[in-house]
Coordinates of N, CA and C in Angstrom, one line a residue:
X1 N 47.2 72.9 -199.7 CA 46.5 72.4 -198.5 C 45.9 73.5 -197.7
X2 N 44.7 73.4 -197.5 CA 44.0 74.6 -196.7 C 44.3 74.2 -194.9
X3 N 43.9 75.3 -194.4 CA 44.3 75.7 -193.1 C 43.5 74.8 -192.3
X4 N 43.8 73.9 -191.0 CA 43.5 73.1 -190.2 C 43.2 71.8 -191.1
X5 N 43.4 71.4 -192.5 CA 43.1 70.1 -193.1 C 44.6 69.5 -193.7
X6 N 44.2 68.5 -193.6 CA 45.7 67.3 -193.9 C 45.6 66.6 -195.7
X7 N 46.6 66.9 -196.0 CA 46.3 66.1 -197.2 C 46.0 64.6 -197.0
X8 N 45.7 63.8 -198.2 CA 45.2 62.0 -198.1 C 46.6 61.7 -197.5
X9 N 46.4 60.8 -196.7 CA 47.1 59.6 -196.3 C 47.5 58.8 -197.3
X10 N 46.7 58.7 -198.2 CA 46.8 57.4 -199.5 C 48.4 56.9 -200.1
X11 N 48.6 58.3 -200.6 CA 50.1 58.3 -201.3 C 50.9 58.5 -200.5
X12 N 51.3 59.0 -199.2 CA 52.7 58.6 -198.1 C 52.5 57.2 -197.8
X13 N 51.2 56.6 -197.7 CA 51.1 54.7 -197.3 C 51.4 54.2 -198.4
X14 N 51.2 54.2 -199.6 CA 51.4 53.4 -200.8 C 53.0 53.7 -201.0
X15 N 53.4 55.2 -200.8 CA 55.2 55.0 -201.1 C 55.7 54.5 -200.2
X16 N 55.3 54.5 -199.1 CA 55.8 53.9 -197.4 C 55.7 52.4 -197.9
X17 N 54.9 51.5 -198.1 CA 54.6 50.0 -198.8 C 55.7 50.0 -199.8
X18 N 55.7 50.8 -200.6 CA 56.9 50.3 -202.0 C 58.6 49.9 -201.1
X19 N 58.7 51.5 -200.4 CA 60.1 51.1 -200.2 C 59.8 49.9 -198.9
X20 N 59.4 50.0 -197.9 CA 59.2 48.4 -197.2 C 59.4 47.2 -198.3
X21 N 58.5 47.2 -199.1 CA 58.2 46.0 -199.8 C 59.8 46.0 -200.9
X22 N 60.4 47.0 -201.3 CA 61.5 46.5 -201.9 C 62.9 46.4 -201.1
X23 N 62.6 46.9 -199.7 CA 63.8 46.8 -198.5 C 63.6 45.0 -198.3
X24 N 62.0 44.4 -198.4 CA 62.1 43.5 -197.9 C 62.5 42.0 -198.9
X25 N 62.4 43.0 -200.1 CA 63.1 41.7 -201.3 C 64.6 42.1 -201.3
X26 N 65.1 43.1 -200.8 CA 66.8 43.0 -201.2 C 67.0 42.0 -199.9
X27 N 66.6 42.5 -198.5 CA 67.0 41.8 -197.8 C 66.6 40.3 -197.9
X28 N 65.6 39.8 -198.5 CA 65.5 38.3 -198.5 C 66.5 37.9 -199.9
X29 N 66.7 39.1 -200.6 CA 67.9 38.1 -201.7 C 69.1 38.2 -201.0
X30 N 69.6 39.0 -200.0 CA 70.5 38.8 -199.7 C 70.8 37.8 -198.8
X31 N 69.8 37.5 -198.0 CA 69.6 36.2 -197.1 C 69.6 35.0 -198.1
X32 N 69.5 35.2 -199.0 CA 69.1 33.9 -200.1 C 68.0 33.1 -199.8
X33 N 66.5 34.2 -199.6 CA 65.6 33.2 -199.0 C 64.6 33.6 -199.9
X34 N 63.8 32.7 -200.4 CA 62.9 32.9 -201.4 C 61.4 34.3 -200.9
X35 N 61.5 35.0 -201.8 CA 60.0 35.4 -201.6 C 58.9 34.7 -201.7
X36 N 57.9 34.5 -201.1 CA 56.8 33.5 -201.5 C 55.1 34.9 -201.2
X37 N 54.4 34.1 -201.4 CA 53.0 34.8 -200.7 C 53.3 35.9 -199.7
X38 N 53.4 34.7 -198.8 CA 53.0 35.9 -197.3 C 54.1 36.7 -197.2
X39 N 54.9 37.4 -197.7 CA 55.5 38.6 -197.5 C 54.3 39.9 -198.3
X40 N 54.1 39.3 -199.4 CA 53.4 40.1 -200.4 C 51.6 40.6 -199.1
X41 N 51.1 39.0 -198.4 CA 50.1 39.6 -197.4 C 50.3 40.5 -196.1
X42 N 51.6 40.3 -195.7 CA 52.0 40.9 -194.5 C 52.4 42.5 -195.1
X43 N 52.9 42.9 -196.5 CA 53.1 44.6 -196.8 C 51.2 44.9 -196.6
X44 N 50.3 44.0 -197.3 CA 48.8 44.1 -197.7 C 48.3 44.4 -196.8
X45 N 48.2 43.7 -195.5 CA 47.6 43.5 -194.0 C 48.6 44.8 -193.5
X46 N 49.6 45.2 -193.6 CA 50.0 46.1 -192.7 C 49.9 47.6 -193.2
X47 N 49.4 47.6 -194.4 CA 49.7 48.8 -195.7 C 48.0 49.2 -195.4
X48 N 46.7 48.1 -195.6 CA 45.6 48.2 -195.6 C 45.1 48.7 -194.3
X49 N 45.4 48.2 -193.2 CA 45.8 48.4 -191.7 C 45.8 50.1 -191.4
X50 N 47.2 50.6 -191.5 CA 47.6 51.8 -191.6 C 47.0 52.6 -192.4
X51 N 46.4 52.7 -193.2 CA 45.6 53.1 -194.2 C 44.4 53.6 -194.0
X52 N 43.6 52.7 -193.4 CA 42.6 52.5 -192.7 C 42.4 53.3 -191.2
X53 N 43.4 53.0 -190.4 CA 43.6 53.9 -189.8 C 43.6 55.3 -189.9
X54 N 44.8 55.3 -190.6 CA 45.0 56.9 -190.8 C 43.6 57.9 -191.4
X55 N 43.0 57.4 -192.1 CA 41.9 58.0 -192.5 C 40.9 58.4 -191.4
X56 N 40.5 57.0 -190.6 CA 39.9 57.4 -189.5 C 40.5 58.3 -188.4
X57 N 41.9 58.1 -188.0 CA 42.3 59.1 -187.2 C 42.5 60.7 -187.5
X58 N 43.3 60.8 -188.8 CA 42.9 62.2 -189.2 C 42.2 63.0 -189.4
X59 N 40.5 61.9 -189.8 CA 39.1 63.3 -189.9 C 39.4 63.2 -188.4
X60 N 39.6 62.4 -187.4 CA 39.2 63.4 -186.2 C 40.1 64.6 -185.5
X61 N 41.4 64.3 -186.7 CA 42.4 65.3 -186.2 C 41.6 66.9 -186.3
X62 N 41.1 66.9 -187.5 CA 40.7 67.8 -187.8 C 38.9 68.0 -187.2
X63 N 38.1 67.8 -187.1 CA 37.0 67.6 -186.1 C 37.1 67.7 -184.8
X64 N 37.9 66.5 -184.3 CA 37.8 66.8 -182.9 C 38.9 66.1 -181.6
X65 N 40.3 67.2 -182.0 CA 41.1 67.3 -181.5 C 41.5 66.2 -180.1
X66 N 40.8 66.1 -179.2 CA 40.8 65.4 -178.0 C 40.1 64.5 -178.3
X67 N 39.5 63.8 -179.4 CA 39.1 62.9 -180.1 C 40.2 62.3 -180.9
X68 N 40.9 63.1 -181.1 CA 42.5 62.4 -181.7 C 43.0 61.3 -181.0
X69 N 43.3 61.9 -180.2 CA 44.1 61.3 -179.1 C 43.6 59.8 -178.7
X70 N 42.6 59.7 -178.5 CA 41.2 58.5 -178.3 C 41.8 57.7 -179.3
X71 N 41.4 57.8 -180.7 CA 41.4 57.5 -181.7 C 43.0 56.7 -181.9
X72 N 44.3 57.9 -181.5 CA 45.4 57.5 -182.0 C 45.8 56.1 -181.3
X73 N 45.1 55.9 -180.0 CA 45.8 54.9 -179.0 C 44.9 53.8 -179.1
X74 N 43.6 54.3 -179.6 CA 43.0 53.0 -179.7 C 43.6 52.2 -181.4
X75 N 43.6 52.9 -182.0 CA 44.7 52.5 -183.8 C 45.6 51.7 -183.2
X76 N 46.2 51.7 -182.4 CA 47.9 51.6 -182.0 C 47.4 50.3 -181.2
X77 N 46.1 50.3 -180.5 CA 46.0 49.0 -179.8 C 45.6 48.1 -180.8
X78 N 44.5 48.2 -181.5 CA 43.6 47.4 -182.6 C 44.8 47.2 -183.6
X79 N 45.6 47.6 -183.9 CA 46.7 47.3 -184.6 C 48.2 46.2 -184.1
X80 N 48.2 46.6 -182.7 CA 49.1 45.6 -182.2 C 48.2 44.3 -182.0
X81 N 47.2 44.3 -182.0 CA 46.3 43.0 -181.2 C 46.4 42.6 -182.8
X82 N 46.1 42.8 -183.7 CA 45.9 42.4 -185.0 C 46.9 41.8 -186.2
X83 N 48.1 42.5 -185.6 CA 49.3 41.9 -185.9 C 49.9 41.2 -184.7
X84 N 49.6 40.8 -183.6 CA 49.7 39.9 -182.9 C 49.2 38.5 -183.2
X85 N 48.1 38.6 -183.7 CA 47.4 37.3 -184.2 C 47.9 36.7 -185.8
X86 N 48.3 38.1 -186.6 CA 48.7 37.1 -188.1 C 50.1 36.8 -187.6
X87 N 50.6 37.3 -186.6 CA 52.2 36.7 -186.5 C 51.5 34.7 -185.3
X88 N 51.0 34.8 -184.9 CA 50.8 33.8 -184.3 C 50.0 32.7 -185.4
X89 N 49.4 33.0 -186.2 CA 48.6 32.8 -187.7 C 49.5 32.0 -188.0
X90 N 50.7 32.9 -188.8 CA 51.7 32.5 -189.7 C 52.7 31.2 -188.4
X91 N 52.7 31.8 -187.9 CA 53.4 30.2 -186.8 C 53.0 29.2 -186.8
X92 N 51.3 28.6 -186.9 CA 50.9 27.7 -186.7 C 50.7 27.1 -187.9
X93 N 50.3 28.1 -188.7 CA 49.8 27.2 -190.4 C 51.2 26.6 -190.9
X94 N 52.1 27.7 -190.9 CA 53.8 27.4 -192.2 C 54.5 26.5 -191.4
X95 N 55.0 25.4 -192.3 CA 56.1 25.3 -192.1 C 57.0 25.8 -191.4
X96 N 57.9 25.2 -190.5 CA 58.8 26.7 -189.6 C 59.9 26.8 -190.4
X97 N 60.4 26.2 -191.3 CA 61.2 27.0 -192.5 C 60.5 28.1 -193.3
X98 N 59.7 28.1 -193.1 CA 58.8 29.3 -193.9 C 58.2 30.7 -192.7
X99 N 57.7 29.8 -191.7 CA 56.9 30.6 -190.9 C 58.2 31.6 -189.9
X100 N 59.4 30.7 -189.7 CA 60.3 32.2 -188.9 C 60.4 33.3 -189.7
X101 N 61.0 32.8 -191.1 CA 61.3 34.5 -191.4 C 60.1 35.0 -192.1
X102 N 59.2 34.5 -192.2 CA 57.8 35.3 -192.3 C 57.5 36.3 -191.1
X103 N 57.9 35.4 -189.9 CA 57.3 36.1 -189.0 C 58.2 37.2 -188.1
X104 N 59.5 37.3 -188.3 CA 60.3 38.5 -188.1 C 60.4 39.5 -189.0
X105 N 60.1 39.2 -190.5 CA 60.1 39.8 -191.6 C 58.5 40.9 -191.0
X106 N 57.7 40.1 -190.8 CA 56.2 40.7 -190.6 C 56.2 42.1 -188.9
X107 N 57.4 41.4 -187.6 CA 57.3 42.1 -186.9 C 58.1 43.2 -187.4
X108 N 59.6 43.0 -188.2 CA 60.0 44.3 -188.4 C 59.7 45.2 -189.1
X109 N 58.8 44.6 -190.1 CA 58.0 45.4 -190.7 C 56.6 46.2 -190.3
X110 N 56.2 45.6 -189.1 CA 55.4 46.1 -188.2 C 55.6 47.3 -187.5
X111 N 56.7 47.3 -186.8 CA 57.6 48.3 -186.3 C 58.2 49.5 -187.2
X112 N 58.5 49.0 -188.7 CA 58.7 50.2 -189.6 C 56.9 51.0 -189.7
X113 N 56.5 50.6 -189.9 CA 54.5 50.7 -190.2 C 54.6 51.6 -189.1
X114 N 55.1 51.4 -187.7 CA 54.4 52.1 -186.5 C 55.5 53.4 -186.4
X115 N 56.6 53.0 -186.9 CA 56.9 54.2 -187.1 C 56.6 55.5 -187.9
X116 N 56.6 54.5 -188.7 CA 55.4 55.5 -189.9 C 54.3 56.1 -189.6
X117 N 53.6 55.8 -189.0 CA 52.3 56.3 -188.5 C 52.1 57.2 -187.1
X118 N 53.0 56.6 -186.7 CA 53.1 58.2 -185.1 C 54.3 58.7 -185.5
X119 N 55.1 59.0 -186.7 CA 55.9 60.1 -187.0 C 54.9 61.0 -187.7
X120 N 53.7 60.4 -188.8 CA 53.0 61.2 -189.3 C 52.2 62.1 -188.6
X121 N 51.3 60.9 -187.9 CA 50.4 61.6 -187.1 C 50.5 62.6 -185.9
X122 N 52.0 62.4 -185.4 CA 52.5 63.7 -184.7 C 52.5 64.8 -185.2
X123 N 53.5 64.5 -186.5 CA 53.6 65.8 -187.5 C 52.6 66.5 -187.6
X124 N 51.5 65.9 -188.1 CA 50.3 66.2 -188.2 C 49.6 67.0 -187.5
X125 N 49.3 66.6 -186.3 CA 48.9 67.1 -185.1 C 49.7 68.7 -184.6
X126 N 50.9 68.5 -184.6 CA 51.5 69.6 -184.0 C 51.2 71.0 -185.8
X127 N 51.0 70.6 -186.4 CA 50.7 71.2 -187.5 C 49.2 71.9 -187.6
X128 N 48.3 71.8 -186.6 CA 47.2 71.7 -186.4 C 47.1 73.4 -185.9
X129 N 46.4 73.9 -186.3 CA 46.0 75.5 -185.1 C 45.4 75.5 -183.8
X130 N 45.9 75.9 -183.1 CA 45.6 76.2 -181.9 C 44.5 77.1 -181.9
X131 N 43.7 76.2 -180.6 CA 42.0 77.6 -180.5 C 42.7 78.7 -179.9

């Protein structure tokens, strides 16, 4: 890795997605609750999401620093507002035998995602050279 540049985001989001995605099939077999679809769209929407993000906020880590910052809290808003709506989504379309634990499954896994993403992008940042 050269000096002021970050490696891809790609492959810490895609491992970060695996273990989520197999935390979230032990815990629904141990719940004895079926996997169906929307667990599989809510890792997709939150995996594509973060992903997407991260790309955009990192060239500006490296470009333009106080542009970061901009960048990190607008992610973090465009992201709660967007997982605010597939959780309200999944409420109205499912079944509510289907739609609760879709939709706690989707915020705690939201919450793992956001951890993920400002533990990186801190790292990241504080990793950065000083002018």
């Amino acid at each position: 890795m050269t000096q002021g540049r970050s490696a891809s985001p790609v492959v810490p989001v895609l491992l970060f997605t695996a273990v989520c995605g197999a935390a979230t099939a032990l815990i629904l077999r141990l719940a004895e609750l079926p996997w169906h679809w929307g667990y599989a769209v809510a890792l997709a929407f939150l995996s594509g999401t973060t992903l997407l993000l991260h790309l955009w906020q990192e060239h500006a880590l490296v470009a333009d620093p106080k542009g970061f910052v901009r960048r990190f809290m607008a992610g973090l808003t465009l992201k709660m507002f967007a997982g605010i709506v597939a959780v309200a989504l999944v409420l109205v379309t499912l079944p509510r035998a289907e739609a609760v634990p879709l939709a706690l499954a989707f915020t705690l896994l939201y919450l793992a995602f956001l951890g993920f993403s400002t533990g990186r992008l801190v790292n990241l940042s504080r990793r950065q050279p000083r002018p």
